[in-house]
PDB file of C-alpha atoms in Angstrom:
ATOM      1  CA  VAL A 118      -2.623  31.165 -79.994  1.00  0.00           C
ATOM      2  CA  ALA A 119      -2.836  28.110 -82.272  1.00  0.00           C
ATOM      3  CA  ASP A 120      -0.967  24.772 -81.571  1.00  0.00           C
ATOM      4  CA  THR A 121       1.656  26.013 -84.087  1.00  0.00           C
ATOM      5  CA  GLY A 122       2.669  29.057 -81.781  1.00  0.00           C
ATOM      6  CA  LYS A 123       1.264  31.625 -84.256  1.00  0.00           C
ATOM      7  CA  LEU A 124      -1.773  33.948 -83.477  1.00  0.00           C
ATOM      8  CA  ASP A 125      -4.954  32.586 -85.131  1.00  0.00           C
ATOM      9  CA  LYS A 126      -7.220  35.280 -83.981  1.00  0.00           C
ATOM     10  CA  PHE A 127      -7.161  38.852 -82.462  1.00  0.00           C
ATOM     11  CA  LYS A 128      -9.505  39.918 -79.775  1.00  0.00           C
ATOM     12  CA  ALA A 129     -10.224  43.360 -78.269  1.00  0.00           C
ATOM     13  CA  ARG A 130     -12.457  44.619 -75.614  1.00  0.00           C
ATOM     14  CA  PHE A 131     -14.016  48.068 -75.729  1.00  0.00           C
ATOM     15  CA  CYS A 132     -14.615  49.498 -72.348  1.00  0.00           C
ATOM     16  CA  VAL A 133     -15.723  53.020 -71.288  1.00  0.00           C
ATOM     17  CA  VAL A 134     -14.571  55.082 -68.256  1.00  0.00           C
ATOM     18  CA  GLY A 135     -17.878  55.654 -66.636  1.00  0.00           C
ATOM     19  CA  THR A 136     -16.555  58.101 -64.203  1.00  0.00           C
ATOM     20  CA  GLY A 137     -17.633  60.852 -66.512  1.00  0.00           C
ATOM     21  CA  GLN A 138     -21.348  59.868 -66.655  1.00  0.00           C
ATOM     22  CA  VAL A 139     -23.481  62.344 -64.701  1.00  0.00           C
ATOM     23  CA  LYS A 140     -26.589  61.069 -62.755  1.00  0.00           C
ATOM     24  CA  GLY A 141     -29.770  62.347 -64.051  1.00  0.00           C
ATOM     25  CA  VAL A 142     -28.150  62.848 -67.499  1.00  0.00           C
ATOM     26  CA  ASP A 143     -26.533  59.626 -68.606  1.00  0.00           C
ATOM     27  CA  PHE A 144     -28.036  57.199 -65.987  1.00  0.00           C
ATOM     28  CA  TRP A 145     -30.650  57.462 -63.348  1.00  0.00           C
ATOM     29  CA  GLU A 146     -30.179  54.391 -61.337  1.00  0.00           C
ATOM     30  CA  SER A 147     -27.089  52.303 -60.540  1.00  0.00           C
ATOM     31  CA  PHE A 148     -26.558  49.238 -58.463  1.00  0.00           C
ATOM     32  CA  SER A 149     -25.133  45.822 -58.598  1.00  0.00           C
ATOM     33  CA  SER A 150     -27.596  43.137 -57.363  1.00  0.00           C
ATOM     34  CA  GLY A 151     -26.414  40.466 -55.101  1.00  0.00           C
ATOM     35  CA  ALA A 152     -27.872  38.042 -52.527  1.00  0.00           C
ATOM     36  CA  ARG A 153     -27.154  39.075 -48.858  1.00  0.00           C
ATOM     37  CA  GLY A 154     -24.505  36.950 -46.855  1.00  0.00           C
ATOM     38  CA  THR A 155     -27.187  35.385 -44.757  1.00  0.00           C
ATOM     39  CA  SER A 156     -29.274  34.459 -47.784  1.00  0.00           C
ATOM     40  CA  VAL A 157     -26.246  32.625 -49.298  1.00  0.00           C
ATOM     41  CA  LYS A 158     -25.727  30.824 -45.898  1.00  0.00           C
ATOM     42  CA  MET A 159     -29.339  29.885 -45.963  1.00  0.00           C
ATOM     43  CA  VAL A 160     -29.211  28.410 -49.349  1.00  0.00           C
ATOM     44  CA  VAL A 161     -26.105  26.305 -48.610  1.00  0.00           C
ATOM     45  CA  ILE A 162     -27.843  25.011 -45.437  1.00  0.00           C
ATOM     46  CA  LEU A 163     -31.004  24.144 -47.146  1.00  0.00           C
ATOM     47  CA  VAL A 164     -29.057  22.336 -49.989  1.00  0.00           C
ATOM     48  CA  THR A 165     -27.033  20.305 -47.530  1.00  0.00           C
ATOM     49  CA  ALA A 166     -30.059  19.607 -45.097  1.00  0.00           C
ATOM     50  CA  GLN A 167     -32.128  18.329 -48.047  1.00  0.00           C
ATOM     51  CA  ASP A 168     -29.232  16.311 -49.692  1.00  0.00           C
ATOM     52  CA  TRP A 169     -29.569  18.123 -52.832  1.00  0.00           C
ATOM     53  CA  ILE A 170     -27.456  18.538 -55.989  1.00  0.00           C
ATOM     54  CA  ASP A 171     -25.313  21.874 -55.352  1.00  0.00           C
ATOM     55  CA  PHE A 172     -24.329  23.806 -58.230  1.00  0.00           C
ATOM     56  CA  HIS A 173     -22.622  27.208 -59.174  1.00  0.00           C
ATOM     57  CA  PHE A 174     -22.334  29.083 -62.450  1.00  0.00           C
ATOM     58  CA  ASP A 175     -20.994  32.140 -64.030  1.00  0.00           C
ATOM     59  CA  LEU A 176     -22.675  33.741 -67.179  1.00  0.00           C
ATOM     60  CA  ASN A 177     -20.336  34.930 -70.193  1.00  0.00           C
ATOM     61  CA  GLY A 178     -20.570  38.542 -71.047  1.00  0.00           C
ATOM     62  CA  ALA A 179     -22.793  39.869 -68.363  1.00  0.00           C
ATOM     63  CA  TYR A 180     -22.293  43.509 -69.252  1.00  0.00           C
ATOM     64  CA  LEU A 181     -22.311  43.117 -72.907  1.00  0.00           C
ATOM     65  CA  ASP A 182     -25.795  42.123 -73.762  1.00  0.00           C
ATOM     66  CA  SER A 183     -28.221  44.442 -72.189  1.00  0.00           C
ATOM     67  CA  GLU A 184     -30.009  47.332 -74.074  1.00  0.00           C
ATOM     68  CA  ILE A 185     -29.010  50.601 -72.802  1.00  0.00           C
ATOM     69  CA  ASP A 186     -31.830  52.858 -71.103  1.00  0.00           C
ATOM     70  CA  ALA A 187     -30.228  56.215 -71.813  1.00  0.00           C
ATOM     71  CA  ASP A 188     -28.426  58.108 -74.554  1.00  0.00           C
ATOM     72  CA  VAL A 189     -24.747  57.591 -73.909  1.00  0.00           C
ATOM     73  CA  TYR A 190     -22.064  58.851 -76.105  1.00  0.00           C
ATOM     74  CA  VAL A 191     -18.318  57.942 -75.950  1.00  0.00           C
ATOM     75  CA  ASP A 192     -15.178  59.177 -77.662  1.00  0.00           C
ATOM     76  CA  GLN A 193     -13.661  57.026 -80.157  1.00  0.00           C
ATOM     77  CA  PRO A 194     -11.046  54.668 -78.637  1.00  0.00           C
ATOM     78  CA  THR A 195      -7.471  55.349 -78.990  1.00  0.00           C
ATOM     79  CA  GLY A 196      -5.436  53.231 -81.472  1.00  0.00           C
ATOM     80  CA  VAL A 197      -8.240  53.125 -83.963  1.00  0.00           C
ATOM     81  CA  GLU A 198      -8.153  55.586 -87.029  1.00  0.00           C
ATOM     82  CA  GLN A 199     -10.314  58.526 -85.888  1.00  0.00           C
ATOM     83  CA  GLU A 200     -13.294  59.134 -87.869  1.00  0.00           C
ATOM     84  CA  VAL A 201     -14.032  62.814 -88.493  1.00  0.00           C
ATOM     85  CA  GLY A 202     -17.141  64.808 -89.784  1.00  0.00           C
ATOM     86  CA  PRO A 203     -17.506  66.701 -92.838  1.00  0.00           C
ATOM     87  CA  ASN A 204     -16.206  69.841 -91.370  1.00  0.00           C
ATOM     88  CA  GLY A 205     -13.163  68.151 -89.678  1.00  0.00           C
ATOM     89  CA  GLU A 206     -14.955  68.042 -86.332  1.00  0.00           C
ATOM     90  CA  LYS A 207     -14.046  65.064 -83.998  1.00  0.00           C
ATOM     91  CA  LEU A 208     -16.966  62.413 -83.924  1.00  0.00           C
ATOM     92  CA  CYS A 209     -18.128  60.345 -80.998  1.00  0.00           C
ATOM     93  CA  MET A 210     -19.928  57.098 -80.854  1.00  0.00           C
ATOM     94  CA  ALA A 211     -23.593  56.464 -79.510  1.00  0.00           C
ATOM     95  CA  LEU A 212     -23.943  53.092 -77.371  1.00  0.00           C
ATOM     96  CA  ASP A 213     -26.782  50.769 -78.338  1.00  0.00           C
ATOM     97  CA  LYS A 214     -25.844  48.372 -75.629  1.00  0.00           C
ATOM     98  CA  ALA A 215     -24.443  48.651 -72.077  1.00  0.00           C
ATOM     99  CA  ILE A 216     -20.678  47.728 -71.884  1.00  0.00           C
ATOM    100  CA  TYR A 217     -17.981  47.422 -69.445  1.00  0.00           C
ATOM    101  CA  GLY A 218     -17.433  50.680 -67.593  1.00  0.00           C
ATOM    102  CA  THR A 219     -21.044  52.144 -68.023  1.00  0.00           C
ATOM    103  CA  VAL A 220     -22.300  53.115 -64.497  1.00  0.00           C
ATOM    104  CA  GLN A 221     -25.698  51.282 -65.330  1.00  0.00           C
ATOM    105  CA  ALA A 222     -24.351  47.929 -66.849  1.00  0.00           C
ATOM    106  CA  ALA A 223     -24.839  45.968 -63.764  1.00  0.00           C
ATOM    107  CA  ARG A 224     -28.205  47.105 -63.078  1.00  0.00           C
ATOM    108  CA  LEU A 225     -29.408  46.430 -66.527  1.00  0.00           C
ATOM    109  CA  PHE A 226     -27.870  42.978 -66.755  1.00  0.00           C
ATOM    110  CA  THR A 227     -29.740  42.079 -63.369  1.00  0.00           C
ATOM    111  CA  LYS A 228     -32.898  43.404 -64.797  1.00  0.00           C
ATOM    112  CA  LYS A 229     -32.478  41.249 -68.080  1.00  0.00           C
ATOM    113  CA  PHE A 230     -31.450  37.999 -66.072  1.00  0.00           C
ATOM    114  CA  ARG A 231     -34.177  38.499 -63.617  1.00  0.00           C
ATOM    115  CA  ALA A 232     -36.913  38.799 -66.204  1.00  0.00           C
ATOM    116  CA  ALA A 233     -35.449  35.471 -67.804  1.00  0.00           C
ATOM    117  CA  LEU A 234     -35.627  33.552 -64.560  1.00  0.00           C
ATOM    118  CA  VAL A 235     -39.040  34.856 -63.718  1.00  0.00           C
ATOM    119  CA  ASP A 236     -40.220  34.059 -67.420  1.00  0.00           C
ATOM    120  CA  ILE A 237     -38.985  30.384 -66.994  1.00  0.00           C
ATOM    121  CA  GLY A 238     -40.837  29.983 -63.788  1.00  0.00           C
ATOM    122  CA  PHE A 239     -38.603  31.104 -60.794  1.00  0.00           C
ATOM    123  CA  GLU A 240     -40.283  32.952 -58.039  1.00  0.00           C
ATOM    124  CA  CYS A 241     -38.136  35.929 -56.495  1.00  0.00           C
ATOM    125  CA  SER A 242     -37.889  35.960 -52.750  1.00  0.00           C
ATOM    126  CA  LEU A 243     -39.974  38.497 -50.855  1.00  0.00           C
ATOM    127  CA  ASP A 244     -36.914  38.805 -48.334  1.00  0.00           C
ATOM    128  CA  ASP A 245     -34.063  39.150 -50.741  1.00  0.00           C
ATOM    129  CA  GLU A 246     -34.556  39.923 -54.327  1.00  0.00           C
ATOM    130  CA  SER A 247     -31.480  37.983 -55.511  1.00  0.00           C
ATOM    131  CA  VAL A 248     -32.868  34.760 -54.260  1.00  0.00           C
ATOM    132  CA  TYR A 249     -35.073  32.615 -56.410  1.00  0.00           C
ATOM    133  CA  ARG A 250     -37.061  29.337 -55.932  1.00  0.00           C
ATOM    134  CA  LEU A 251     -38.450  26.959 -58.729  1.00  0.00           C
ATOM    135  CA  ASP A 252     -41.132  24.521 -58.192  1.00  0.00           C
ATOM    136  CA  HIS A 253     -41.178  22.242 -61.429  1.00  0.00           C
ATOM    137  CA  LYS A 254     -42.846  18.887 -62.291  1.00  0.00           C
ATOM    138  CA  LEU A 255     -39.059  17.715 -62.505  1.00  0.00           C
ATOM    139  CA  GLY A 256     -38.023  18.974 -59.076  1.00  0.00           C
ATOM    140  CA  ARG A 257     -37.166  22.054 -57.108  1.00  0.00           C
ATOM    141  CA  ILE A 258     -34.251  24.774 -57.255  1.00  0.00           C
ATOM    142  CA  ILE A 259     -33.132  27.302 -54.834  1.00  0.00           C
ATOM    143  CA  LEU A 260     -30.811  29.869 -56.266  1.00  0.00           C
ATOM    144  CA  ALA A 261     -29.000  32.934 -54.958  1.00  0.00           C
ATOM    145  CA  THR A 262     -27.290  35.190 -57.528  1.00  0.00           C
ATOM    146  CA  HIS A 263     -24.769  37.986 -57.565  1.00  0.00           C
ATOM    147  CA  VAL A 264     -24.651  39.915 -60.749  1.00  0.00           C
ATOM    148  CA  ASP A 265     -23.633  36.972 -63.281  1.00  0.00           C
ATOM    149  CA  ASP A 266     -22.871  34.491 -60.747  1.00  0.00           C
ATOM    150  CA  GLY A 267     -25.122  31.886 -59.460  1.00  0.00           C
ATOM    151  CA  ILE A 268     -25.126  29.329 -56.477  1.00  0.00           C
ATOM    152  CA  GLY A 269     -27.824  26.882 -55.361  1.00  0.00           C
ATOM    153  CA  GLY A 270     -29.076  23.452 -55.223  1.00  0.00           C
ATOM    154  CA  ALA A 271     -31.529  21.286 -57.179  1.00  0.00           C
ATOM    155  CA  SER A 272     -33.642  18.320 -55.936  1.00  0.00           C
ATOM    156  CA  SER A 273     -33.085  16.177 -59.106  1.00  0.00           C
ATOM    157  CA  GLU A 274     -30.314  16.203 -61.941  1.00  0.00           C
ATOM    158  CA  ALA A 275     -33.338  16.444 -64.427  1.00  0.00           C
ATOM    159  CA  VAL A 276     -34.489  19.787 -63.092  1.00  0.00           C
ATOM    160  CA  LEU A 277     -30.871  21.176 -62.963  1.00  0.00           C
ATOM    161  CA  GLN A 278     -30.330  20.328 -66.339  1.00  0.00           C
ATOM    162  CA  TRP A 279     -33.808  21.694 -67.523  1.00  0.00           C
ATOM    163  CA  MET A 280     -32.748  24.984 -65.874  1.00  0.00           C
ATOM    164  CA  TYR A 281     -29.340  25.250 -67.733  1.00  0.00           C
ATOM    165  CA  GLU A 282     -31.185  24.519 -70.957  1.00  0.00           C
ATOM    166  CA  ALA A 283     -34.072  27.157 -70.436  1.00  0.00           C
ATOM    167  CA  ILE A 284     -31.463  29.813 -69.344  1.00  0.00           C
ATOM    168  CA  ARG A 285     -29.451  28.960 -72.630  1.00  0.00           C
ATOM    169  CA  LYS A 286     -32.753  29.291 -74.667  1.00  0.00           C
ATOM    170  CA  LYS A 287     -33.161  32.862 -73.194  1.00  0.00           C
ATOM    171  CA  GLY A 288     -29.943  33.793 -74.736  1.00  0.00           C
ATOM    172  CA  PHE A 289     -27.321  33.339 -71.942  1.00  0.00           C
ATOM    173  CA  SER A 290     -24.164  31.238 -71.939  1.00  0.00           C
ATOM    174  CA  PHE A 291     -22.170  29.772 -69.191  1.00  0.00           C
ATOM    175  CA  SER A 292     -18.412  29.741 -68.647  1.00  0.00           C
TER     176      SER A 292
END
């Protein structure tokens, strides 16, 4: 809504009901990656004990930006003029990317974000795959993630700003 009280843009979110997806047909794996509670506690203790800068973030559009790894077809959304085939048959849509509601969306996002973190120099913990460490010339970072959220600490403001910029360069944005 604009300052004048009128609508200045319209938004819509297209979601699917993934309950109809069949394992082995529409998806093969499904999980939502998140650091264990004990790992998050250890990150907070380390950050506090080292007197580091604490931070947290939430990434925008987590489920909307990952390439889908299976052929998934959905019905046309209600409320939109329905397209029909040449013989009058009802058409469906093929998904190019994972979206809200697909069973594999969280796993695909985690895979993409993990690859970006490793590419910029983070090392994944051997004990908890959702905890990362970065040793950089500007300082050190410890990071625990849960799907599109992160919490951690940085030894310097310079390395923290470097991390945010490096993640942005990988195509992610923060809310």
